PDB file of C-alpha atoms in Angstrom:
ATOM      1  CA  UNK A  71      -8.989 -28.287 -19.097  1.00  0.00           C
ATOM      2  CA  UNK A  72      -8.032 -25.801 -21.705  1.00  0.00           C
ATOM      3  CA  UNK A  73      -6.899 -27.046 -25.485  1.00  0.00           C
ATOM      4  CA  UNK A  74      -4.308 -24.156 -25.665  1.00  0.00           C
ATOM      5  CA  UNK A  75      -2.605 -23.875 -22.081  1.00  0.00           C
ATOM      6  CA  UNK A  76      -0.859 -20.179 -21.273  1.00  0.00           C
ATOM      7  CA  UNK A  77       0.812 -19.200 -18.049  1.00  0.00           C
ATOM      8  CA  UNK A  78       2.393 -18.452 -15.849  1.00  0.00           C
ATOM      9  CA  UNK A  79       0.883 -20.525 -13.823  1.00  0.00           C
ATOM     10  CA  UNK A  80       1.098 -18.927 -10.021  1.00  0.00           C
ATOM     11  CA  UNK A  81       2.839 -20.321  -6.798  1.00  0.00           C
ATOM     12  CA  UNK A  82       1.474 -18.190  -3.535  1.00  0.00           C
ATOM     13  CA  UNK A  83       4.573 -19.129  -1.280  1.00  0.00           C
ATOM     14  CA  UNK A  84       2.787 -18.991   2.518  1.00  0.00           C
ATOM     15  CA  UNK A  85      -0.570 -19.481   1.292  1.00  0.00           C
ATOM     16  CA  UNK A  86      -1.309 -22.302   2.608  1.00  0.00           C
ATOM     17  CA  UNK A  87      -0.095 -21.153   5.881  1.00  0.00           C
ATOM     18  CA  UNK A  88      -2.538 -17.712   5.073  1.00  0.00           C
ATOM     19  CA  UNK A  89      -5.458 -20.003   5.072  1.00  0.00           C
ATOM     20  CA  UNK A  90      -4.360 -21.922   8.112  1.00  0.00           C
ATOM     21  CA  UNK A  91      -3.632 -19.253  10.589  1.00  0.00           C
ATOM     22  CA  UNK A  92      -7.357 -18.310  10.354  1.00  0.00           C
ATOM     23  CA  UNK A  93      -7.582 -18.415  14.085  1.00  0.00           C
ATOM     24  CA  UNK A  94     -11.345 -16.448  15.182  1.00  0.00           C
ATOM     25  CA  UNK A  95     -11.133 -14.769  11.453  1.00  0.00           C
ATOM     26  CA  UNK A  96     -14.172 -14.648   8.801  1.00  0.00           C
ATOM     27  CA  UNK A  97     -13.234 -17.888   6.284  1.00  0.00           C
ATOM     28  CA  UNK A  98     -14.535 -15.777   3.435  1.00  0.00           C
ATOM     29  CA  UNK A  99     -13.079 -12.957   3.867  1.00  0.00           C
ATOM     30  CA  UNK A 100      -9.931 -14.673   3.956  1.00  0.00           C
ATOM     31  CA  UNK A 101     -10.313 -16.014   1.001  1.00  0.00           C
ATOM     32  CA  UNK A 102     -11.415 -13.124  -0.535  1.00  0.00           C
ATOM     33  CA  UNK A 103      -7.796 -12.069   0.249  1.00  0.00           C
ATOM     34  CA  UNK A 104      -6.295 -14.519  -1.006  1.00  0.00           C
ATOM     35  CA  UNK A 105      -8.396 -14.392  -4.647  1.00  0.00           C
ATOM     36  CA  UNK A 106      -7.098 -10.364  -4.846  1.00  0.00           C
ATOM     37  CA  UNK A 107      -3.712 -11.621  -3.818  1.00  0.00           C
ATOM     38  CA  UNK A 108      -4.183 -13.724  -7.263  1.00  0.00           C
ATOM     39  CA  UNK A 109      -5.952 -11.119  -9.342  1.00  0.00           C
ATOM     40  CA  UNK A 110      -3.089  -9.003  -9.181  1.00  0.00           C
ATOM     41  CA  UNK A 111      -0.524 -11.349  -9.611  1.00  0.00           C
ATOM     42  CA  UNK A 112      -2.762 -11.547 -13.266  1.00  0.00           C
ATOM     43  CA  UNK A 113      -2.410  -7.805 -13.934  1.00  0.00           C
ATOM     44  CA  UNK A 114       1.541  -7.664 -13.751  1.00  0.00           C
ATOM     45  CA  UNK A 115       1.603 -11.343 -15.697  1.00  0.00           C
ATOM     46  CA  UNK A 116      -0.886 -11.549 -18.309  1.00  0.00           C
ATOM     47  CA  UNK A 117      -2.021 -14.836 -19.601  1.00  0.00           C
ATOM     48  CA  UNK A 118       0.479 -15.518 -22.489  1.00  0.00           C
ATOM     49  CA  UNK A 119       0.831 -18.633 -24.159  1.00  0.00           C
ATOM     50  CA  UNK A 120       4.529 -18.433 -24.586  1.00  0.00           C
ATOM     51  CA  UNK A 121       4.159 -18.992 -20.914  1.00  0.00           C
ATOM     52  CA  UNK A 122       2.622 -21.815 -20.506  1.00  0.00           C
ATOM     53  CA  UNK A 123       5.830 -23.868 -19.136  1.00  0.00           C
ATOM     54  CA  UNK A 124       6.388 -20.910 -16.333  1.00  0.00           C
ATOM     55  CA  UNK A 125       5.632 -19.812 -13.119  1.00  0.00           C
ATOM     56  CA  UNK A 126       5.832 -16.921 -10.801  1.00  0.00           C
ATOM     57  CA  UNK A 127       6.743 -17.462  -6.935  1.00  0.00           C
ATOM     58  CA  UNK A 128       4.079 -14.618  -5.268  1.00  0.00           C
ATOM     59  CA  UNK A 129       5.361 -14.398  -1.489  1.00  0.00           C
ATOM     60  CA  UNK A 130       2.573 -13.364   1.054  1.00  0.00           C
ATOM     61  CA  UNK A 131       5.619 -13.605   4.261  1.00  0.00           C
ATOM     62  CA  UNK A 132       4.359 -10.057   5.368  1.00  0.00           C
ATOM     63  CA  UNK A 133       0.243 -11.205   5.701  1.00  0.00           C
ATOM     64  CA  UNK A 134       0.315 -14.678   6.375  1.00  0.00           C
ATOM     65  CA  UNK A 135       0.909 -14.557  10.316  1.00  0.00           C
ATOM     66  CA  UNK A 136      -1.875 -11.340  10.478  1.00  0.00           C
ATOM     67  CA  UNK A 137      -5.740 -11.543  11.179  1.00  0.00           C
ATOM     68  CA  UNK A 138      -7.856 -10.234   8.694  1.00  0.00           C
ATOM     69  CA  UNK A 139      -8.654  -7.378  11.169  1.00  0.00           C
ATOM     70  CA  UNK A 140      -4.704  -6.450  11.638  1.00  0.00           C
ATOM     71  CA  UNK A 141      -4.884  -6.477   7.392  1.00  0.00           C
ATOM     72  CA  UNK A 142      -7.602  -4.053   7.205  1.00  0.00           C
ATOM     73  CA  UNK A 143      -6.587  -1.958  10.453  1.00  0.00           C
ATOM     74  CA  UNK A 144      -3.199  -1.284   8.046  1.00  0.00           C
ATOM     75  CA  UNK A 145      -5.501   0.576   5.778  1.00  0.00           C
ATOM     76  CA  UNK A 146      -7.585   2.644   8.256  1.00  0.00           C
ATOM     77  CA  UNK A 147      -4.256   3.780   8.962  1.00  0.00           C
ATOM     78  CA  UNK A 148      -3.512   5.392   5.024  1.00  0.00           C
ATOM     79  CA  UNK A 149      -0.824   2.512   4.399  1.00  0.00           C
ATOM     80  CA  UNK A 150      -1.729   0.295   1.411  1.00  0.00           C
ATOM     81  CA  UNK A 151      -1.343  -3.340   0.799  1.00  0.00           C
ATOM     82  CA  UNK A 152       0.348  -4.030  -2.304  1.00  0.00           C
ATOM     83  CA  UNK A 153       1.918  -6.603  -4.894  1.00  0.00           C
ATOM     84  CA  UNK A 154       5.224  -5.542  -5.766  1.00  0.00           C
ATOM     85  CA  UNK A 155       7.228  -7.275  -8.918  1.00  0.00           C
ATOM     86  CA  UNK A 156      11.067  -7.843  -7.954  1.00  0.00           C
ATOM     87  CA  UNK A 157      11.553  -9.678 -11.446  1.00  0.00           C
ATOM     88  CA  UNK A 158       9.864 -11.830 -13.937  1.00  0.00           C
ATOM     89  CA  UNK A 159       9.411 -14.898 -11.320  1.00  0.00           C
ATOM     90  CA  UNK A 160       9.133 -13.491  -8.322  1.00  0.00           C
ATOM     91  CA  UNK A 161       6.764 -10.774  -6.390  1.00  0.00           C
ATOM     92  CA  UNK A 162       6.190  -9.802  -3.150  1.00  0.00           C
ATOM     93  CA  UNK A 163       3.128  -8.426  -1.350  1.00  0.00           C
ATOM     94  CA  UNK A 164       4.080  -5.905   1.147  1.00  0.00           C
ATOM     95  CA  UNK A 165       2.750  -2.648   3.187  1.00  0.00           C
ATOM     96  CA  UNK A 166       3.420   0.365   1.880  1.00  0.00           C
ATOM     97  CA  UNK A 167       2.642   3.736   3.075  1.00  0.00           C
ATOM     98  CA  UNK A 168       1.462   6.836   0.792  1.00  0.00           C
ATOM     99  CA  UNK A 169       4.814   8.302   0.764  1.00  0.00           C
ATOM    100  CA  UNK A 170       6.436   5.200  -0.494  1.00  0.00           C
ATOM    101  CA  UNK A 171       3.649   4.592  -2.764  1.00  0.00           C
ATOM    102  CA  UNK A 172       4.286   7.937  -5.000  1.00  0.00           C
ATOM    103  CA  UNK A 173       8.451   7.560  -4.356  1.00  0.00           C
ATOM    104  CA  UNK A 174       7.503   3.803  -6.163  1.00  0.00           C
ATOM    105  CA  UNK A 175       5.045   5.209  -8.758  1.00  0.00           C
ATOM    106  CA  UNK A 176       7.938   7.803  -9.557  1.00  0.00           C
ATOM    107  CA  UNK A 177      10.525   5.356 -10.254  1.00  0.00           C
ATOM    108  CA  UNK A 178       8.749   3.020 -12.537  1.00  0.00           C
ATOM    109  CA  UNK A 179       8.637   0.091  -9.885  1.00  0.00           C
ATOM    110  CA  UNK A 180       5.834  -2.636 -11.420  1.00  0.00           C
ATOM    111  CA  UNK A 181       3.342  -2.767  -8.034  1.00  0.00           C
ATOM    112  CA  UNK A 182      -0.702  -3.681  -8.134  1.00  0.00           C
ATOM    113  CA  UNK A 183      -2.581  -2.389  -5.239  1.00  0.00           C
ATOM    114  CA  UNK A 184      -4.712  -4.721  -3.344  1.00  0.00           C
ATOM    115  CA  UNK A 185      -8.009  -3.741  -3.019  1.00  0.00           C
ATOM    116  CA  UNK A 186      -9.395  -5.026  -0.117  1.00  0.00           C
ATOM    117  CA  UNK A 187     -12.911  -4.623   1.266  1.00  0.00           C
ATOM    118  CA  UNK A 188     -13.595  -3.938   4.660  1.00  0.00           C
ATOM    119  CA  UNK A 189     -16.610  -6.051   6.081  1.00  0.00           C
ATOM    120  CA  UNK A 190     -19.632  -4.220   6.912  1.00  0.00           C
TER     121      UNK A 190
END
């Protein structure tokens, strides 16, 4: 328990049902997915104690129904998976190809890429 709490604290809408629909996948590499989905819900909120009372809704609709294998088959492909901020509560994770990657760079859209590993 920390003595001086910051937020926001982080609600992964569909996570649960992430983890669930593990099906034949590796557990651990789903989780690993899941922990990156966090990290970079972290870089576009820092901690801040002024924000210890709030919380972001991070929205994992486009991955949660996919294998691990459909995930990383995205990438072998050039597309990227990425975090993309809609406002200050809410984000979305989504695929995005290179194209739309630079056309959101170039407009000053607030997006972490999610670096996934592939299993060797």
């Amino acid at each position: 328990v920390s003595t001086s709490p910051a937020g926001p604290a982080f609600l992964v809408y569909y996570g649960p049902a992430f983890l669930q629909n593990l099906g034949q996948d590796n557990p651990a590499l789903r989780l690993s997915i899941l922990a990156e989905v966090y990290r970079r819900a972290r870089e576009l909120w820092p901690v801040n104690v002024a924000k210890a009372a709030q919380n972001v809704i991070i929205r994992v609709d486009m991955i949660k129904s996919l294998s691990t294998a459909q995930i990383l088959d995205a990438m072998g492909k050039g597309d990227v998976w990425l975090m993309m901020k809609h406002n200050e509560s809410e984000a979305f994770i989504e695929r995005c190809s290179q194209r739309k990657l630079n056309k959101l760079i170039a407009t000053g859209h607030h997006i972490q890429i999610l670096d996934l590993i592939q299993p060797q």
